[in-house]
Amino acid sequence: MLVDGQRHNACLTLAVRLEGAEVTTIEGLADGDQLHPLQQAFIDQDAFQCGYCTPGQIVSGVGCIKEGHTGSPEEIQEWMSGNICRCGCYVKIVRAVEQTVRRK
C-alpha cells in the first residue's frame, strides 16, 4: 500500500497508526473503468500467474516509479525485492514496470 505516497508493507502496518494519512491500495489506483498504466502493463506483460501477490506487486511498482527507482532492471528488482512472488513471475513484473516508465 502507499501511505502518503510512500510504499509500506500492509502486513506490517497497524491500521491505527494511519489515522489522518492518505492510504492507497490496489482499489484506489484505477480511475473508474480506466486502469492505472501499471495495471494495464501487468495484463500486457502477463506478469501474474496465481494473482496472490499481484496487488502488492502493482502498488509497490507504482511507488517504485514515483520514487524514481527504475533506471535499470536490476534497480527495479532491488527496490521491489520485499515483494515475494511464489510463481516466479519476476522477469515479467520488471518488464511491466519498465513498460509503464517508457509510456510516461
PDB file of N, CA, C and O in Angstrom, residues 5-7 60-72 75-76 79 97 101 104:
ATOM      1  N   GLY A   5       1.800   8.496  -0.231  1.00  0.00           N
ATOM      2  CA  GLY A   5       2.626   8.370  -1.423  1.00  0.00           C
ATOM      3  C   GLY A   5       3.851   7.489  -1.266  1.00  0.00           C
ATOM      4  O   GLY A   5       4.566   7.264  -2.234  1.00  0.00           O
ATOM      5  N   GLN A   6       4.128   6.969  -0.081  1.00  0.00           N
ATOM      6  CA  GLN A   6       5.300   6.141   0.161  1.00  0.00           C
ATOM      7  C   GLN A   6       4.889   4.678   0.320  1.00  0.00           C
ATOM      8  O   GLN A   6       3.859   4.382   0.910  1.00  0.00           O
ATOM      9  N   ARG A   7       5.728   3.772  -0.163  1.00  0.00           N
ATOM     10  CA  ARG A   7       5.431   2.346  -0.080  1.00  0.00           C
ATOM     11  C   ARG A   7       5.547   1.842   1.352  1.00  0.00           C
ATOM     12  O   ARG A   7       6.471   2.187   2.074  1.00  0.00           O
ATOM     13  N   SER A  60       3.456  -1.625  -5.124  1.00  0.00           N
ATOM     14  CA  SER A  60       4.884  -1.388  -4.898  1.00  0.00           C
ATOM     15  C   SER A  60       5.545  -0.841  -6.158  1.00  0.00           C
ATOM     16  O   SER A  60       6.387   0.057  -6.088  1.00  0.00           O
ATOM     17  N   GLY A  61       5.158  -1.363  -7.314  1.00  0.00           N
ATOM     18  CA  GLY A  61       5.696  -0.858  -8.574  1.00  0.00           C
ATOM     19  C   GLY A  61       5.344   0.594  -8.810  1.00  0.00           C
ATOM     20  O   GLY A  61       6.172   1.380  -9.277  1.00  0.00           O
ATOM     21  N   VAL A  62       4.115   0.978  -8.477  1.00  0.00           N
ATOM     22  CA  VAL A  62       3.707   2.388  -8.599  1.00  0.00           C
ATOM     23  C   VAL A  62       4.590   3.249  -7.704  1.00  0.00           C
ATOM     24  O   VAL A  62       5.076   4.307  -8.117  1.00  0.00           O
ATOM     25  N   GLY A  63       4.814   2.802  -6.476  1.00  0.00           N
ATOM     26  CA  GLY A  63       5.688   3.538  -5.570  1.00  0.00           C
ATOM     27  C   GLY A  63       7.106   3.617  -6.083  1.00  0.00           C
ATOM     28  O   GLY A  63       7.753   4.668  -6.018  1.00  0.00           O
ATOM     29  N   CYS A  64       7.598   2.528  -6.617  1.00  0.00           N
ATOM     30  CA  CYS A  64       8.939   2.481  -7.178  1.00  0.00           C
ATOM     31  C   CYS A  64       9.091   3.489  -8.322  1.00  0.00           C
ATOM     32  O   CYS A  64      10.095   4.196  -8.414  1.00  0.00           O
ATOM     33  N   ILE A  65       8.084   3.556  -9.159  1.00  0.00           N
ATOM     34  CA  ILE A  65       8.093   4.522 -10.265  1.00  0.00           C
ATOM     35  C   ILE A  65       8.085   5.945  -9.727  1.00  0.00           C
ATOM     36  O   ILE A  65       8.872   6.790 -10.155  1.00  0.00           O
ATOM     37  N   LYS A  66       7.212   6.229  -8.767  1.00  0.00           N
ATOM     38  CA  LYS A  66       7.127   7.572  -8.188  1.00  0.00           C
ATOM     39  C   LYS A  66       8.439   7.978  -7.515  1.00  0.00           C
ATOM     40  O   LYS A  66       8.815   9.139  -7.529  1.00  0.00           O
ATOM     41  N   GLU A  67       9.119   7.018  -6.910  1.00  0.00           N
ATOM     42  CA  GLU A  67      10.375   7.284  -6.214  1.00  0.00           C
ATOM     43  C   GLU A  67      11.557   7.391  -7.165  1.00  0.00           C
ATOM     44  O   GLU A  67      12.648   7.786  -6.762  1.00  0.00           O
ATOM     45  N   GLY A  68      11.355   7.026  -8.423  1.00  0.00           N
ATOM     46  CA  GLY A  68      12.424   7.126  -9.421  1.00  0.00           C
ATOM     47  C   GLY A  68      13.430   5.997  -9.385  1.00  0.00           C
ATOM     48  O   GLY A  68      14.564   6.160  -9.830  1.00  0.00           O
ATOM     49  N   HIS A  69      13.030   4.837  -8.895  1.00  0.00           N
ATOM     50  CA  HIS A  69      13.939   3.694  -8.802  1.00  0.00           C
ATOM     51  C   HIS A  69      13.720   2.736  -9.969  1.00  0.00           C
ATOM     52  O   HIS A  69      13.478   1.543  -9.784  1.00  0.00           O
ATOM     53  N   THR A  70      13.798   3.269 -11.179  1.00  0.00           N
ATOM     54  CA  THR A  70      13.504   2.465 -12.366  1.00  0.00           C
ATOM     55  C   THR A  70      14.564   2.625 -13.453  1.00  0.00           C
ATOM     56  O   THR A  70      14.271   2.463 -14.628  1.00  0.00           O
ATOM     57  N   GLY A  71      15.799   2.921 -13.054  1.00  0.00           N
ATOM     58  CA  GLY A  71      16.856   3.179 -14.029  1.00  0.00           C
ATOM     59  C   GLY A  71      17.335   1.952 -14.787  1.00  0.00           C
ATOM     60  O   GLY A  71      17.895   2.073 -15.867  1.00  0.00           O
ATOM     61  N   SER A  72      17.123   0.784 -14.211  1.00  0.00           N
ATOM     62  CA  SER A  72      17.551  -0.455 -14.852  1.00  0.00           C
ATOM     63  C   SER A  72      16.724  -1.604 -14.283  1.00  0.00           C
ATOM     64  O   SER A  72      16.125  -1.464 -13.215  1.00  0.00           O
ATOM     65  N   GLU A  75      17.860  -2.300 -10.786  1.00  0.00           N
ATOM     66  CA  GLU A  75      17.384  -1.336  -9.788  1.00  0.00           C
ATOM     67  C   GLU A  75      15.924  -1.621  -9.414  1.00  0.00           C
ATOM     68  O   GLU A  75      15.562  -1.597  -8.234  1.00  0.00           O
ATOM     69  N   ILE A  76      15.115  -1.911 -10.400  1.00  0.00           N
ATOM     70  CA  ILE A  76      13.716  -2.260 -10.136  1.00  0.00           C
ATOM     71  C   ILE A  76      13.660  -3.497  -9.246  1.00  0.00           C
ATOM     72  O   ILE A  76      12.928  -3.522  -8.256  1.00  0.00           O
ATOM     73  N   TRP A  79      14.671  -2.592  -5.579  1.00  0.00           N
ATOM     74  CA  TRP A  79      13.706  -1.781  -4.838  1.00  0.00           C
ATOM     75  C   TRP A  79      12.366  -2.473  -4.637  1.00  0.00           C
ATOM     76  O   TRP A  79      11.584  -2.072  -3.785  1.00  0.00           O
ATOM     77  N   VAL A  97       6.866  -2.933 -15.166  1.00  0.00           N
ATOM     78  CA  VAL A  97       7.299  -1.639 -14.608  1.00  0.00           C
ATOM     79  C   VAL A  97       8.030  -0.846 -15.687  1.00  0.00           C
ATOM     80  O   VAL A  97       7.772   0.350 -15.877  1.00  0.00           O
ATOM     81  N   VAL A 101       7.085   2.895 -17.294  1.00  0.00           N
ATOM     82  CA  VAL A 101       8.021   4.023 -17.284  1.00  0.00           C
ATOM     83  C   VAL A 101       8.228   4.553 -18.702  1.00  0.00           C
ATOM     84  O   VAL A 101       8.236   5.775 -18.915  1.00  0.00           O
ATOM     85  N   LYS A 104       5.372   6.813 -19.938  1.00  0.00           N
ATOM     86  CA  LYS A 104       5.091   8.054 -19.184  1.00  0.00           C
ATOM     87  C   LYS A 104       5.442   9.269 -19.986  1.00  0.00           C
ATOM     88  O   LYS A 104       6.320   9.366 -20.725  1.00  0.00           O
TER      89      LYS A 104
END
